[in-house]
CSV table of C-alpha atoms in Angstrom, one decimal:
chain,number,residue,atom,x,y,z
H,1,MET,CA,-0.2,0.3,-0.4
H,2,ILE,CA,2.5,2.3,0.7
H,3,GLU,CA,4.5,1.4,-2.0
H,4,ALA,CA,1.5,2.1,-4.2
H,5,TRP,CA,1.1,5.8,-2.6
H,6,THR,CA,5.0,6.3,-3.8
H,7,ILE,CA,4.8,5.4,-6.9
H,8,LEU,CA,1.4,7.6,-7.7
H,9,LEU,CA,2.8,10.7,-5.6
H,10,VAL,CA,5.9,10.1,-8.2
H,11,ALA,CA,3.5,9.6,-11.1
H,12,CYS,CA,1.7,12.9,-10.4
H,13,ASP,CA,4.1,15.1,-9.5
H,14,SER,CA,6.7,14.3,-12.9
H,15,ALA,CA,3.3,14.7,-14.7
H,16,ILE,CA,3.1,18.2,-13.0
H,17,ARG,CA,6.1,19.1,-13.5
H,18,LEU,CA,5.7,18.2,-17.8
H,19,SER,CA,2.6,19.9,-17.8
H,20,VAL,CA,3.6,23.4,-17.0
H,21,PRO,CA,5.0,24.4,-20.5
H,22,LEU,CA,1.0,22.8,-21.6
H,23,ILE,CA,-1.0,25.2,-18.7
H,24,PHE,CA,1.1,28.1,-20.2
H,25,ALA,CA,1.1,27.3,-23.8
H,26,CYS,CA,-3.0,26.8,-23.9
H,27,LEU,CA,-3.5,29.5,-21.7
H,28,ALA,CA,-2.5,31.3,-24.7
H,29,GLY,CA,-4.2,30.0,-27.4
H,30,LEU,CA,-7.1,29.9,-25.2
H,31,TYR,CA,-6.2,33.6,-25.5
H,32,SER,CA,-6.4,33.8,-28.3
H,33,GLU,CA,-8.4,31.6,-30.1
H,34,ARG,CA,-11.7,33.5,-27.9
H,35,ALA,CA,-10.6,36.6,-29.2
H,36,GLY,CA,-10.9,35.1,-33.0
H,37,VAL,CA,-7.3,35.2,-33.8
H,38,VAL,CA,-6.6,31.4,-34.5
H,39,ASP,CA,-3.0,30.6,-32.5
H,40,ILE,CA,-1.2,28.0,-34.7
H,41,GLY,CA,2.4,29.5,-33.5
H,42,LEU,CA,1.8,28.2,-30.1
H,43,GLU,CA,4.8,26.1,-30.4
H,44,GLY,CA,7.1,28.6,-32.2
H,45,LYS,CA,6.5,31.4,-29.0
H,46,LEU,CA,7.2,28.6,-26.5
H,47,LEU,CA,10.2,27.7,-28.8
H,48,VAL,CA,12.3,31.7,-29.1
H,49,GLY,CA,11.3,32.4,-25.4
H,50,ALA,CA,13.1,29.1,-24.1
H,51,PHE,CA,16.3,30.3,-26.2
H,52,ALA,CA,15.9,33.7,-24.5
H,53,ALA,CA,15.3,33.2,-21.7
H,54,GLY,CA,18.5,30.6,-22.0
H,55,ALA,CA,21.2,32.7,-23.4
H,56,THR,CA,19.4,35.5,-21.6
H,57,ALA,CA,19.7,34.0,-18.0
H,58,ALA,CA,23.9,31.9,-19.9
H,59,VAL,CA,24.9,36.0,-19.9
H,60,ILE,CA,23.3,37.6,-16.4
H,61,PRO,CA,22.4,34.8,-14.0
H,62,ASN,CA,19.1,36.0,-13.4
H,63,PRO,CA,16.4,33.5,-14.4
H,64,TRP,CA,14.1,36.8,-13.5
H,65,ILE,CA,16.1,39.0,-16.1
H,66,GLY,CA,15.6,35.3,-18.3
H,67,LEU,CA,12.3,35.5,-18.0
H,68,ALA,CA,11.4,38.9,-19.6
H,69,ALA,CA,13.7,37.5,-21.9
H,70,ALA,CA,11.4,35.3,-22.7
H,71,ILE,CA,8.3,37.7,-22.3
H,72,GLY,CA,10.2,40.2,-25.0
H,73,THR,CA,10.8,37.8,-27.4
H,74,SER,CA,8.1,36.0,-27.4
H,75,VAL,CA,5.7,38.4,-27.6
H,76,VAL,CA,7.7,40.0,-30.0
H,77,PHE,CA,6.4,36.9,-31.9
H,78,ALA,CA,2.9,37.1,-31.3
H,79,LEU,CA,2.9,41.6,-32.7
H,80,ILE,CA,4.1,39.8,-35.8
H,81,HIS,CA,1.0,37.1,-35.4
H,82,GLY,CA,-0.8,40.2,-35.0
H,83,PHE,CA,-0.2,42.3,-37.4
H,84,ALA,CA,-0.3,40.0,-40.1
H,85,SER,CA,-3.9,38.2,-39.2
H,86,ILE,CA,-5.3,41.3,-37.6
H,87,SER,CA,-3.7,44.9,-38.8
H,88,GLN,CA,-3.8,42.8,-43.1
H,89,ARG,CA,-5.9,40.7,-42.3
H,90,GLY,CA,-4.0,37.7,-43.7
H,91,ASN,CA,-4.0,34.0,-43.6
H,92,GLN,CA,-3.7,33.3,-40.0
H,93,ILE,CA,-2.7,29.2,-40.1
H,94,VAL,CA,-0.3,30.6,-42.7
H,95,SER,CA,1.1,33.3,-40.5
H,96,GLY,CA,1.0,30.7,-37.3
H,97,VAL,CA,3.5,27.6,-39.8
H,98,ALA,CA,6.1,30.8,-40.5
H,99,LEU,CA,6.5,32.4,-36.9
H,100,ASN,CA,6.9,28.1,-36.3
H,101,VAL,CA,9.3,27.7,-39.6
H,102,LEU,CA,11.4,30.8,-38.5
H,103,ALA,CA,11.3,30.1,-34.2
H,104,SER,CA,13.4,26.7,-34.9
H,105,GLY,CA,16.1,27.9,-38.2
H,106,LEU,CA,16.3,31.8,-35.7
H,107,THR,CA,16.8,30.0,-32.8
H,108,ALA,CA,19.4,26.6,-34.2
H,109,VAL,CA,21.4,30.0,-35.9
H,110,LEU,CA,21.3,32.2,-32.9
H,111,GLY,CA,22.2,30.0,-31.1
H,112,ASN,CA,25.5,28.6,-32.8
H,113,ALA,CA,26.5,31.6,-33.9
H,114,TRP,CA,26.0,33.4,-29.7
H,115,PHE,CA,27.9,29.6,-28.2
H,116,ASP,CA,29.5,27.5,-31.2
H,117,GLN,CA,28.1,25.0,-29.3
H,118,GLY,CA,25.5,23.3,-31.7
H,119,GLY,CA,22.9,25.2,-30.9
H,120,ARG,CA,23.2,24.8,-27.1
H,121,THR,CA,23.6,27.7,-24.7
H,122,PRO,CA,26.3,27.2,-21.8
H,123,GLN,CA,25.4,25.3,-18.8
H,124,LEU,CA,23.7,27.1,-16.9
H,125,PRO,CA,23.9,28.0,-12.8
H,126,ALA,CA,22.0,27.3,-9.8
H,127,SER,CA,22.1,30.7,-9.8
H,128,ALA,CA,20.6,31.2,-12.7
H,129,ARG,CA,17.6,28.8,-12.8
H,130,PHE,CA,14.7,28.8,-10.6
H,131,ASN,CA,15.3,26.5,-8.4
H,132,GLU,CA,12.6,23.9,-6.2
H,133,ILE,CA,10.8,25.9,-3.0
H,134,THR,CA,10.0,24.2,0.2
H,135,LEU,CA,6.9,25.3,1.1
H,136,PRO,CA,6.2,26.4,5.2
H,137,LEU,CA,5.9,22.9,6.9
H,138,ALA,CA,6.7,21.0,4.6
H,139,GLU,CA,9.0,19.0,6.4
H,140,THR,CA,7.1,18.2,9.2
H,141,ALA,CA,4.3,17.5,7.2
H,142,ALA,CA,5.9,14.7,5.3
H,143,GLY,CA,6.2,12.1,8.8
H,144,VAL,CA,2.3,12.5,8.5
H,145,PRO,CA,0.8,9.8,5.8
H,146,VAL,CA,-1.3,10.7,3.2
H,147,ILE,CA,-2.0,14.6,3.4
H,148,GLY,CA,1.4,14.8,4.8
H,149,THR,CA,3.2,12.9,2.1
H,150,PHE,CA,0.4,15.2,-0.8
H,151,TYR,CA,1.4,17.8,0.8
H,152,ALA,CA,5.3,17.6,0.7
H,153,ASP,CA,6.3,15.8,-2.5
H,154,ILE,CA,3.1,17.5,-4.6
H,155,ILE,CA,2.3,20.5,-3.0
H,156,SER,CA,5.5,21.9,-2.0
H,157,GLY,CA,8.8,21.7,-3.6
H,158,HIS,CA,8.5,23.0,-7.5
H,159,SER,CA,9.6,26.2,-8.7
H,160,VAL,CA,7.8,29.4,-8.9
H,161,PRO,CA,7.0,28.5,-13.1
H,162,VAL,CA,5.0,25.8,-12.1
H,163,TYR,CA,2.7,28.0,-8.8
H,164,LEU,CA,2.4,30.8,-11.2
H,165,ALA,CA,0.9,28.1,-14.6
H,166,PHE,CA,-2.0,27.3,-11.2
H,167,ILE,CA,-2.6,30.2,-10.1
H,168,LEU,CA,-3.1,32.0,-13.5
H,169,VAL,CA,-5.8,29.1,-14.2
H,170,PRO,CA,-8.4,30.8,-12.0
H,171,ILE,CA,-7.1,34.2,-13.0
H,172,THR,CA,-8.5,32.9,-16.6
H,173,ALA,CA,-11.2,31.8,-16.0
H,174,PHE,CA,-12.3,35.4,-13.2
H,175,ALA,CA,-11.2,37.2,-16.2
H,176,LEU,CA,-13.3,35.5,-19.3
H,177,TYR,CA,-16.0,35.6,-16.9
H,178,GLN,CA,-16.4,37.3,-14.2
H,179,THR,CA,-14.8,41.3,-15.8
H,180,ARG,CA,-16.1,43.6,-18.8
H,181,TRP,CA,-13.1,43.1,-20.8
H,182,GLY,CA,-13.5,38.7,-20.5
H,183,LEU,CA,-17.0,39.5,-21.8
H,184,ARG,CA,-15.8,41.7,-24.6
H,185,LEU,CA,-13.1,39.7,-25.2
H,186,ARG,CA,-15.3,36.5,-25.9
H,187,ALA,CA,-17.7,38.2,-28.0
H,188,VAL,CA,-15.5,39.4,-30.6
H,189,GLY,CA,-14.9,36.0,-30.8
H,190,GLU,CA,-18.5,35.0,-31.0
H,191,ASN,CA,-19.5,38.5,-33.2
H,192,PRO,CA,-17.0,41.2,-34.0
H,193,ALA,CA,-19.4,43.3,-35.7
H,194,ALA,CA,-21.3,43.3,-32.8
H,195,VAL,CA,-19.1,44.7,-30.5
H,196,ASP,CA,-17.8,47.0,-33.5
H,197,THR,CA,-21.3,48.2,-33.4
H,198,ALA,CA,-21.1,49.1,-29.2
H,199,GLY,CA,-17.8,51.3,-30.8
H,200,VAL,CA,-15.8,48.9,-28.5
H,201,SER,CA,-12.5,48.2,-30.9
H,202,VAL,CA,-12.3,44.4,-32.3
H,203,ALA,CA,-8.5,45.4,-33.8
H,204,ARG,CA,-7.2,46.7,-30.2
H,205,LEU,CA,-8.9,44.2,-28.3
H,206,ARG,CA,-7.6,41.0,-30.3
H,207,TYR,CA,-3.6,42.7,-30.6
H,208,GLN,CA,-4.6,42.4,-26.4
H,209,ALA,CA,-5.2,39.4,-26.4
H,210,VAL,CA,-2.1,38.3,-28.7
H,211,ILE,CA,-0.1,40.3,-26.9
H,212,VAL,CA,-1.5,37.8,-23.6
H,213,ALA,CA,-0.8,34.6,-26.3
H,214,GLY,CA,2.4,35.7,-25.9
H,215,ILE,CA,3.1,36.9,-22.1
H,216,LEU,CA,2.2,33.4,-21.6
H,217,CYS,CA,4.3,31.6,-24.3
H,218,GLY,CA,7.1,33.3,-23.1
H,219,MET,CA,6.8,31.7,-18.9
H,220,GLY,CA,6.4,28.9,-20.8
H,221,GLY,CA,9.8,29.2,-22.7
H,222,ALA,CA,11.5,30.3,-19.6
H,223,TYR,CA,9.9,27.3,-17.7
H,224,LEU,CA,11.5,24.9,-20.1
H,225,ALA,CA,14.8,26.1,-20.4
H,226,ILE,CA,15.5,27.3,-17.2
H,227,ALA,CA,13.5,25.7,-14.4
H,228,GLN,CA,12.6,22.3,-16.6
H,229,SER,CA,16.0,22.5,-17.8
H,230,ALA,CA,19.4,24.1,-17.3
H,231,GLY,CA,19.7,26.4,-20.9
H,232,PHE,CA,18.8,25.9,-24.3
H,233,ILE,CA,19.3,23.1,-26.9
H,234,ASN,CA,17.1,23.0,-30.4
H,235,ASP,CA,13.9,22.0,-31.1
H,236,MET,CA,13.8,21.7,-27.1
H,237,THR,CA,9.5,22.4,-26.9
H,238,ALA,CA,9.4,19.3,-29.2
H,239,GLY,CA,5.6,19.7,-30.5
H,240,LYS,CA,4.2,21.4,-26.9
H,241,GLY,CA,2.3,23.4,-28.4
H,242,PHE,CA,1.2,22.1,-30.7
H,243,ILE,CA,0.0,18.9,-28.0
H,244,ALA,CA,-1.3,22.3,-25.8
H,245,LEU,CA,-3.2,23.2,-29.2
H,246,ALA,CA,-4.5,20.0,-29.4
H,247,ALA,CA,-5.6,19.9,-25.2
H,248,LEU,CA,-7.1,22.9,-25.7
H,249,ILE,CA,-9.5,21.7,-28.3
H,250,PHE,CA,-10.0,19.2,-26.4
H,251,ALA,CA,-10.8,21.4,-23.6
H,252,LYS,CA,-13.2,23.3,-26.0
H,253,TRP,CA,-11.6,26.5,-25.2
H,254,ARG,CA,-13.1,26.7,-21.8
H,255,PRO,CA,-9.8,27.4,-18.5
H,256,TRP,CA,-10.8,24.7,-16.2
H,257,ALA,CA,-11.4,22.1,-18.2
H,258,ALA,CA,-8.2,23.3,-20.1
H,259,LEU,CA,-6.3,22.8,-17.2
H,260,GLY,CA,-7.5,19.0,-17.1
H,261,ALA,CA,-7.1,18.1,-20.8
H,262,CYS,CA,-2.7,19.5,-20.4
H,263,LEU,CA,-2.4,17.4,-17.1
H,264,LEU,CA,-3.7,14.5,-18.4
H,265,PHE,CA,-1.3,15.3,-21.4
H,266,GLY,CA,1.5,15.8,-18.7
H,267,LEU,CA,0.6,11.7,-16.9
H,268,MET,CA,0.7,10.4,-20.4
H,269,ASP,CA,4.2,12.1,-20.7
H,270,ALA,CA,5.2,11.2,-17.3
H,271,THR,CA,4.0,7.5,-18.1
H,272,ALA,CA,6.2,7.3,-21.3
H,273,LEU,CA,8.9,8.0,-19.3
H,274,ARG,CA,9.2,5.4,-16.5
H,275,ILE,CA,7.9,2.7,-19.0
H,276,GLN,CA,10.8,3.1,-21.3
H,277,GLY,CA,13.0,-0.1,-20.7
H,278,ALA,CA,10.4,-2.1,-19.6
H,279,SER,CA,10.0,-5.1,-20.2
H,280,PHE,CA,5.4,-6.3,-20.6
H,281,PRO,CA,5.0,-9.9,-20.5
H,282,GLY,CA,4.0,-11.2,-23.7
H,283,ILE,CA,5.7,-8.7,-25.3
H,284,GLY,CA,9.4,-8.3,-24.4
H,285,GLN,CA,10.9,-5.0,-23.8
H,286,VAL,CA,8.8,-1.7,-26.5
H,287,PRO,CA,11.1,0.7,-27.7
H,288,VAL,CA,12.5,3.9,-27.3
H,289,GLN,CA,10.8,5.5,-29.8
H,290,ALA,CA,8.0,4.3,-29.8
H,291,ILE,CA,7.0,4.8,-26.1
H,292,GLN,CA,7.8,8.2,-26.4
H,293,ALA,CA,5.4,8.2,-29.6
H,294,LEU,CA,3.0,7.5,-27.1
H,295,PRO,CA,1.9,11.2,-25.9
H,296,TYR,CA,1.4,12.1,-30.3
H,297,ILE,CA,0.1,8.9,-30.5
H,298,PHE,CA,-3.4,9.8,-26.9
H,299,THR,CA,-3.4,13.8,-29.2
H,300,VAL,CA,-3.9,12.1,-32.2
H,301,VAL,CA,-6.7,9.3,-31.2
H,302,LEU,CA,-7.8,11.9,-28.8
H,303,LEU,CA,-8.5,14.3,-32.3
H,304,ALA,CA,-9.6,12.0,-33.5
H,305,GLY,CA,-12.8,11.4,-32.8
H,306,PHE,CA,-13.0,10.9,-28.6
H,307,ILE,CA,-13.7,14.3,-28.0
H,308,GLY,CA,-17.1,15.0,-29.3
H,309,ARG,CA,-17.8,18.1,-31.1
H,310,ALA,CA,-15.9,21.0,-30.1
H,311,THR,CA,-17.0,23.8,-30.7
H,312,PRO,CA,-14.7,26.8,-31.9
H,313,PRO,CA,-15.3,30.4,-31.5
H,314,LYS,CA,-17.6,31.7,-34.8
H,315,ALA,CA,-15.2,33.9,-35.7
H,316,SER,CA,-12.2,32.1,-34.7
H,317,GLY,CA,-9.7,32.8,-38.2
H,318,ILE,CA,-11.9,34.7,-39.6
H,319,PRO,CA,-10.3,38.5,-40.3
H,320,TYR,CA,-12.6,41.3,-38.9
H,321,VAL,CA,-13.4,43.7,-41.8
H,322,LYS,CA,-15.9,46.6,-41.0
H,323,ASP,CA,-16.8,47.9,-44.4
H,324,ARG,CA,-18.1,44.3,-45.3
H,325,THR,CA,-20.7,44.0,-42.5
C-alpha cells in the first residue's frame, strides 16, 4: 500500500512538472482564439521564449532577467502574428506556420553563432535558474501519512513558474467570465460586428489577446530552459505547442477543462518516461521510440473522435473587415 502510494506520488509529481509548459501554451491559445485569432504559432513562441531565456541567463545569471527576455521575445513574435492576421487580415494559419519555421531556424542559427555549441546555450549554474521552493511546514508534514506526504511531495518542492502556471488558471477563468474585458474578448471571438457596433475596437481587443498569449508563451519557454532544464537545446519544445493546441480543443476552449487536459497529457508524458526500458508480459521490451511516441499517438486518437463535438468561437480565424458588415 505504501509502495503504491509512493508510485502514485512520483507519477503525479512528474505529471505536474511536464504539464507546466502545456498549461502556459494552452492558456495562451485560449486567450488568442477566444478573441478570434487562431494561433498555430504557439510552438514557435514557446521555442523563442526558451532560447531567449537560456541565452540571457547564460550571459546574465539571473532567472528573472531570463524570464523577462523570454516574455519580450515571445511578445515580439505575437505582435508579428497580430500584425499579419489583424492589421493585414492575412491567413492566420499561414502566419502561425511561418512563425514556427522562423523560430526553429532562428534559434538554431543564433545559438550556434553566439555560443558555438551546436545550437545549445551553455550549462546554466543554479543561480541562473528557478530552483525548487520548499513551502512552510513541508518537512514537518512529510511524516504525516497521505495528507502530509501529498503536501510535501506534490504541492511543495516546485519552482516559481509551476505555481504561476496553476495560479493563472483561476485568474483566466475570472478574467474571461467575471470581467467586462473578458466579456468583450469572448464577444469579439463570436460576433465582432456586434462589438464594433457597441463602439469597442475589435482590433485593439484582438491585439490585447495576442499580447497576453505572447506573455504566457514566454513564461512557458522560460520554464523549459531555466527551470525544468539547465539551458536551451535545439527544438527543446518537441511539439509541446501543438499538444497544447490539441489540449485546448479537447477542453473546448474552457480554462478549467484546459488545466485537466494539460494534466492528462502531462501524465501520459510522465508514464511514457517511466515505462521506457520496461519489459511487458507477452510483449517484451518495447522500443524507446514507440514509448516516446505515445503522447503524440494519444493526441491524435483524442482529436480523431473521442472528444465529441468541439465548436470553436464562431469568428475564430476570420479577419474582421468592417466595410463588409
